[in-house]
């Protein structure tokens, strides 16, 4: 019993649960989390999957892209999330250049995310270009979530954060990539910023659940960057984001009140004797 608890399996959502949800037509809810405070809240709210996304580079670390994020940073934030998560499946992004150089490198780096970070699975960007990596990771027992469409790590190649698969040729290529990832054993795949009908076709063609972000309602689940969803990324969030809260303005107002009370002496109240 002790061993099961130490490996963090007890009560957690499993890969198989996600496939069962797809089979039953139940939607999968995923959000990003980068620290223990948010992970505890989101896990308590019943999220199926928490993604330690490399978007942390942009929304937490202040970079303009995800490219500078390091493997050590991903592991550091993954640890914070897995330490407190009791229910959700925790998936961690492999950062730029941690899986593109060689399959051996990819296995070593994914292994660190699982062993040191405590994540249950990794996510990598790309289709047929990373198929050898997906196959090898799955073969050695590391579950892989794919990511197609807008690939933030390829932002320069794509000339910016823009919608993908808008022409029929691009859509065909993306669908072929999705089918290839599915066959290679990816347990789920993120579809980012693609037309709704392309996402619907992929969702119907693959056995793995699709998790959409800016890809319409037909996907098997949805993901958002939590800082976007809760109003913590200023005006810079993408157009498809729905804001479920305005925490940014709440925090700014609370901080302003604190400043005022410290300056006027209203806080702290005299201590009781
Ligand atoms: O890094 C991230 O947060 C992601 C999501 C946008 C899916 O990959």
Tab-separated table of C-alpha atoms and ligand atoms in Angstrom:
chain	number	residue	atom	x	y	z
A	1	UNK	CA	0.000	0.000	0.000
A	2	UNK	CA	2.802	2.386	0.944
A	3	UNK	CA	4.520	1.781	-2.383
A	4	UNK	CA	1.404	2.680	-4.341
A	5	UNK	CA	1.109	6.001	-2.498
A	6	UNK	CA	4.786	6.813	-3.023
A	7	UNK	CA	4.475	6.419	-6.792
A	8	UNK	CA	1.485	8.766	-6.779
A	9	UNK	CA	-0.901	6.363	-8.530
A	10	UNK	CA	-3.621	6.127	-5.935
A	11	UNK	CA	-6.779	7.911	-7.032
A	12	UNK	CA	-5.088	9.553	-10.003
A	13	UNK	CA	-6.588	9.832	-13.456
A	14	UNK	CA	-4.843	7.331	-15.756
A	15	UNK	CA	-4.168	7.267	-19.478
A	16	UNK	CA	-6.869	4.609	-19.835
A	17	UNK	CA	-9.440	6.851	-18.133
A	18	UNK	CA	-8.931	9.442	-20.869
A	19	UNK	CA	-9.487	6.869	-23.615
A	20	UNK	CA	-12.593	5.614	-21.792
A	21	UNK	CA	-13.884	9.177	-21.636
A	22	UNK	CA	-13.450	9.540	-25.395
A	23	UNK	CA	-15.299	6.246	-25.929
A	24	UNK	CA	-18.173	7.441	-23.728
A	25	UNK	CA	-18.263	10.897	-25.343
A	26	UNK	CA	-17.313	12.603	-22.044
A	27	UNK	CA	-15.197	15.729	-22.424
A	28	UNK	CA	-11.720	15.993	-20.888
A	29	UNK	CA	-10.845	19.154	-18.929
A	30	UNK	CA	-7.186	20.203	-18.895
A	31	UNK	CA	-5.494	23.417	-17.714
A	32	UNK	CA	-1.883	24.389	-17.282
A	33	UNK	CA	-0.357	24.623	-13.795
A	34	UNK	CA	3.144	25.678	-12.871
A	35	UNK	CA	3.219	25.845	-9.074
A	36	UNK	CA	1.808	24.213	-5.964
A	37	UNK	CA	-0.705	26.977	-5.153
A	38	UNK	CA	-2.508	26.715	-8.495
A	39	UNK	CA	-2.087	22.946	-8.771
A	40	UNK	CA	-3.828	22.452	-5.421
A	41	UNK	CA	-6.760	24.657	-6.477
A	42	UNK	CA	-7.129	23.176	-9.967
A	43	UNK	CA	-6.763	19.607	-8.765
A	44	UNK	CA	-9.409	20.276	-6.110
A	45	UNK	CA	-11.707	21.651	-8.818
A	46	UNK	CA	-11.655	18.267	-10.575
A	47	UNK	CA	-9.421	18.868	-13.600
A	48	UNK	CA	-8.640	15.609	-15.436
A	49	UNK	CA	-5.197	16.700	-16.593
A	50	UNK	CA	-2.754	19.344	-15.359
A	51	UNK	CA	-0.219	20.354	-17.980
A	52	UNK	CA	3.067	21.799	-16.811
A	53	UNK	CA	3.348	23.627	-20.107
A	54	UNK	CA	6.479	25.317	-21.363
A	55	UNK	CA	4.152	28.325	-21.692
A	56	UNK	CA	5.531	28.894	-18.195
A	57	UNK	CA	8.387	30.644	-20.003
A	58	UNK	CA	5.944	33.312	-21.167
A	59	UNK	CA	3.345	33.606	-18.387
A	60	UNK	CA	5.577	32.948	-15.363
A	61	UNK	CA	9.159	33.716	-16.397
A	62	UNK	CA	8.481	36.715	-18.647
A	63	UNK	CA	10.055	35.493	-21.897
A	64	UNK	CA	8.503	36.389	-25.266
A	65	UNK	CA	8.452	32.776	-26.450
A	66	UNK	CA	8.761	29.280	-24.971
A	67	UNK	CA	12.134	28.750	-26.631
A	68	UNK	CA	14.454	29.739	-23.736
A	69	UNK	CA	12.812	27.342	-21.239
A	70	UNK	CA	15.224	24.695	-19.933
A	71	UNK	CA	14.731	21.091	-18.890
A	72	UNK	CA	15.784	21.936	-15.320
A	73	UNK	CA	13.125	24.665	-15.154
A	74	UNK	CA	10.468	22.223	-16.385
A	75	UNK	CA	11.489	19.660	-13.766
A	76	UNK	CA	11.559	22.288	-11.003
A	77	UNK	CA	7.987	23.415	-11.789
A	78	UNK	CA	6.782	19.848	-12.345
A	79	UNK	CA	7.942	18.934	-8.851
A	80	UNK	CA	5.943	21.799	-7.367
A	81	UNK	CA	2.818	20.563	-9.180
A	82	UNK	CA	3.190	16.843	-8.504
A	83	UNK	CA	3.949	17.400	-4.800
A	84	UNK	CA	0.356	18.513	-4.189
A	85	UNK	CA	-1.675	16.895	-6.982
A	86	UNK	CA	-3.839	14.044	-5.723
A	87	UNK	CA	-6.242	13.423	-8.623
A	88	UNK	CA	-5.275	14.853	-12.017
A	89	UNK	CA	-2.882	13.251	-14.468
A	90	UNK	CA	0.214	15.467	-14.618
A	91	UNK	CA	1.769	15.888	-18.060
A	92	UNK	CA	4.928	17.943	-18.634
A	93	UNK	CA	6.122	19.616	-21.809
A	94	UNK	CA	9.533	18.620	-23.057
A	95	UNK	CA	11.190	21.987	-23.755
A	96	UNK	CA	12.761	23.114	-27.021
A	97	UNK	CA	15.829	21.041	-28.006
A	98	UNK	CA	15.326	18.435	-25.280
A	99	UNK	CA	13.946	15.868	-27.767
A	100	UNK	CA	14.898	17.065	-31.260
A	101	UNK	CA	18.610	16.215	-31.311
A	102	UNK	CA	18.514	12.446	-30.902
A	103	UNK	CA	16.205	9.701	-29.688
A	104	UNK	CA	18.726	8.818	-26.958
A	105	UNK	CA	18.676	12.406	-25.700
A	106	UNK	CA	14.894	12.441	-25.762
A	107	UNK	CA	14.660	9.246	-23.696
A	108	UNK	CA	17.199	10.548	-21.154
A	109	UNK	CA	15.405	13.892	-20.809
A	110	UNK	CA	11.892	12.437	-20.680
A	111	UNK	CA	13.192	9.996	-18.072
A	112	UNK	CA	14.313	12.919	-15.889
A	113	UNK	CA	10.865	14.523	-16.161
A	114	UNK	CA	9.231	11.312	-14.982
A	115	UNK	CA	11.816	10.301	-12.340
A	116	UNK	CA	12.781	13.684	-10.897
A	117	UNK	CA	9.637	15.683	-11.674
A	118	UNK	CA	7.124	12.964	-10.869
A	119	UNK	CA	5.036	13.601	-14.021
A	120	UNK	CA	3.058	10.685	-15.453
A	121	UNK	CA	3.624	11.631	-19.085
A	122	UNK	CA	5.415	14.063	-21.392
A	123	UNK	CA	4.179	16.215	-24.263
A	124	UNK	CA	6.170	16.901	-27.407
A	125	UNK	CA	5.429	19.118	-30.403
A	126	UNK	CA	5.301	17.840	-33.970
A	127	UNK	CA	4.006	15.030	-36.132
A	128	UNK	CA	5.936	12.706	-38.422
A	129	UNK	CA	9.134	14.683	-37.688
A	130	UNK	CA	9.171	13.324	-34.117
A	131	UNK	CA	7.661	9.897	-34.733
A	132	UNK	CA	10.854	7.990	-33.886
A	133	UNK	CA	10.950	9.772	-30.524
A	134	UNK	CA	7.285	8.996	-29.782
A	135	UNK	CA	7.740	5.325	-30.664
A	136	UNK	CA	10.853	4.936	-28.500
A	137	UNK	CA	9.382	6.745	-25.481
A	138	UNK	CA	6.237	4.634	-25.640
A	139	UNK	CA	8.357	1.481	-26.061
A	140	UNK	CA	10.308	2.250	-22.871
A	141	UNK	CA	7.122	2.988	-20.922
A	142	UNK	CA	6.857	6.768	-21.048
A	143	UNK	CA	3.402	7.935	-22.151
A	144	UNK	CA	3.469	10.682	-24.802
A	145	UNK	CA	0.929	13.380	-25.555
A	146	UNK	CA	1.351	14.820	-29.064
A	147	UNK	CA	0.871	18.448	-30.084
A	148	UNK	CA	-0.107	19.534	-33.623
A	149	UNK	CA	-1.177	22.754	-35.327
A	150	UNK	CA	0.394	25.892	-33.908
A	151	UNK	CA	3.687	24.679	-32.439
A	152	UNK	CA	4.983	27.445	-30.163
A	153	UNK	CA	8.526	26.035	-30.181
A	154	UNK	CA	8.554	26.573	-33.988
A	155	UNK	CA	7.349	30.176	-33.733
A	156	UNK	CA	10.173	31.480	-35.946
A	157	UNK	CA	9.641	28.817	-38.596
A	158	UNK	CA	5.904	29.630	-38.546
A	159	UNK	CA	6.567	33.412	-38.706
A	160	UNK	CA	4.626	34.080	-35.518
A	161	UNK	CA	1.801	32.689	-33.414
A	162	UNK	CA	-0.717	32.214	-36.241
A	163	UNK	CA	-3.547	29.867	-37.043
A	164	UNK	CA	-2.422	26.699	-38.870
A	165	UNK	CA	-3.867	24.240	-41.408
A	166	UNK	CA	-5.913	26.868	-43.209
A	167	UNK	CA	-5.345	25.482	-46.718
A	168	UNK	CA	-6.525	22.027	-47.770
A	169	UNK	CA	-2.912	20.860	-48.314
A	170	UNK	CA	-1.905	21.963	-44.798
A	171	UNK	CA	-5.031	20.359	-43.365
A	172	UNK	CA	-4.242	17.061	-45.140
A	173	UNK	CA	-0.702	17.151	-43.781
A	174	UNK	CA	-1.942	17.761	-40.258
A	175	UNK	CA	-4.481	14.934	-40.478
A	176	UNK	CA	-1.748	12.574	-41.723
A	177	UNK	CA	0.491	13.666	-38.837
A	178	UNK	CA	-2.324	12.974	-36.369
A	179	UNK	CA	-2.939	9.501	-37.762
A	180	UNK	CA	0.808	8.781	-37.606
A	181	UNK	CA	1.035	9.955	-33.967
A	182	UNK	CA	-1.973	7.826	-33.097
A	183	UNK	CA	-0.377	4.745	-34.685
A	184	UNK	CA	2.926	5.468	-32.941
A	185	UNK	CA	1.138	5.217	-29.592
A	186	UNK	CA	0.562	8.818	-28.479
A	187	UNK	CA	-2.107	8.528	-25.770
A	188	UNK	CA	-3.651	11.944	-26.569
A	189	UNK	CA	-2.870	14.960	-28.701
A	190	UNK	CA	-3.243	18.715	-28.337
A	191	UNK	CA	-4.626	20.474	-31.423
A	192	UNK	CA	-3.705	24.151	-31.219
A	193	UNK	CA	-5.153	26.976	-33.283
A	194	UNK	CA	-6.554	25.125	-36.292
A	195	UNK	CA	-9.946	25.371	-38.044
A	196	UNK	CA	-12.831	23.657	-36.234
A	197	UNK	CA	-13.575	21.321	-39.153
A	198	UNK	CA	-9.969	20.091	-39.342
A	199	UNK	CA	-10.018	19.363	-35.593
A	200	UNK	CA	-13.341	17.544	-36.027
A	201	UNK	CA	-11.871	15.361	-38.796
A	202	UNK	CA	-8.813	14.504	-36.694
A	203	UNK	CA	-11.000	13.718	-33.677
A	204	UNK	CA	-13.071	11.297	-35.751
A	205	UNK	CA	-10.021	9.661	-37.358
A	206	UNK	CA	-7.824	8.940	-34.315
A	207	UNK	CA	-8.376	6.669	-31.335
A	208	UNK	CA	-6.391	8.956	-29.017
A	209	UNK	CA	-8.391	11.755	-27.366
A	210	UNK	CA	-7.838	15.179	-28.938
A	211	UNK	CA	-7.476	18.178	-26.621
A	212	UNK	CA	-8.232	21.453	-28.360
A	213	UNK	CA	-7.013	24.996	-27.774
A	214	UNK	CA	-8.434	27.340	-30.363
A	215	UNK	CA	-9.627	24.282	-32.317
A	216	UNK	CA	-13.379	24.331	-31.758
A	217	UNK	CA	-15.889	22.268	-29.822
A	218	UNK	CA	-15.549	18.896	-31.592
A	219	UNK	CA	-12.337	17.941	-29.761
A	220	UNK	CA	-12.521	15.307	-27.028
A	221	UNK	CA	-11.330	17.844	-24.469
A	222	UNK	CA	-10.135	21.410	-24.041
A	223	UNK	CA	-7.043	23.048	-22.584
A	224	UNK	CA	-6.268	26.665	-21.733
A	225	UNK	CA	-3.260	28.370	-20.228
A	226	UNK	CA	-4.508	29.072	-16.695
A	227	UNK	CA	-3.034	32.591	-16.608
A	228	UNK	CA	-5.100	33.401	-19.723
A	229	UNK	CA	-8.276	31.770	-18.380
A	230	UNK	CA	-8.065	33.589	-15.040
A	231	UNK	CA	-7.072	37.046	-16.275
A	232	UNK	CA	-3.437	36.980	-15.207
A	233	UNK	CA	-1.765	37.633	-18.565
A	234	UNK	CA	-2.853	41.241	-19.155
A	235	UNK	CA	-4.170	41.997	-22.619
A	236	UNK	CA	-1.832	39.552	-24.315
A	237	UNK	CA	-3.977	36.401	-24.387
A	238	UNK	CA	-4.999	34.800	-27.731
A	239	UNK	CA	-8.457	35.592	-29.216
A	240	UNK	CA	-9.914	32.109	-28.570
A	241	UNK	CA	-9.373	32.377	-24.799
A	242	UNK	CA	-12.385	32.636	-22.521
A	243	UNK	CA	-11.691	34.477	-19.286
A	244	UNK	CA	-13.298	32.686	-16.366
A	245	UNK	CA	-12.042	35.199	-13.791
A	246	UNK	CA	-10.254	38.550	-13.578
A	247	UNK	CA	-7.662	37.669	-10.949
A	248	UNK	CA	-5.224	40.237	-12.350
A	249	UNK	CA	-7.452	43.179	-11.475
A	250	UNK	CA	-8.385	41.616	-8.099
A	251	UNK	CA	-4.710	41.248	-7.147
A	252	UNK	CA	-3.862	44.764	-8.378
A	253	UNK	CA	-6.729	46.267	-6.334
A	254	UNK	CA	-5.772	44.264	-3.233
A	255	UNK	CA	-2.120	45.273	-3.567
A	256	UNK	CA	-3.169	48.938	-3.958
A	257	UNK	CA	-5.255	48.720	-0.776
A	258	UNK	CA	-2.322	47.167	1.096
A	259	UNK	CA	0.018	49.957	-0.046
A	260	UNK	CA	-2.505	52.579	1.065
A	261	UNK	CA	-3.062	50.974	4.484
A	262	UNK	CA	0.663	50.558	5.156
A	263	UNK	CA	1.289	54.172	4.194
A	264	UNK	CA	-1.578	55.578	6.262
A	265	UNK	CA	-0.823	53.320	9.222
A	266	UNK	CA	-4.234	51.553	8.993
A	267	UNK	CA	-2.345	48.246	8.830
A	268	UNK	CA	-1.301	46.605	11.052
A	269	UNK	CA	-3.762	47.118	13.890
A	270	UNK	CA	-2.069	47.374	17.311
A	271	UNK	CA	-1.356	43.884	18.703
A	272	UNK	CA	-3.481	42.611	21.575
A	273	UNK	CA	-1.658	42.511	24.931
B	1	LIG	O1	2.786	25.075	-23.107
B	1	LIG	C1	1.543	25.032	-23.050
B	1	LIG	O2	0.904	25.606	-22.154
B	1	LIG	C2	0.833	24.288	-24.073
B	1	LIG	C3	-0.638	24.503	-24.175
B	1	LIG	C4	-0.899	25.752	-24.926
B	1	LIG	C5	-1.327	23.342	-24.773
B	1	LIG	O3	1.424	23.570	-24.822
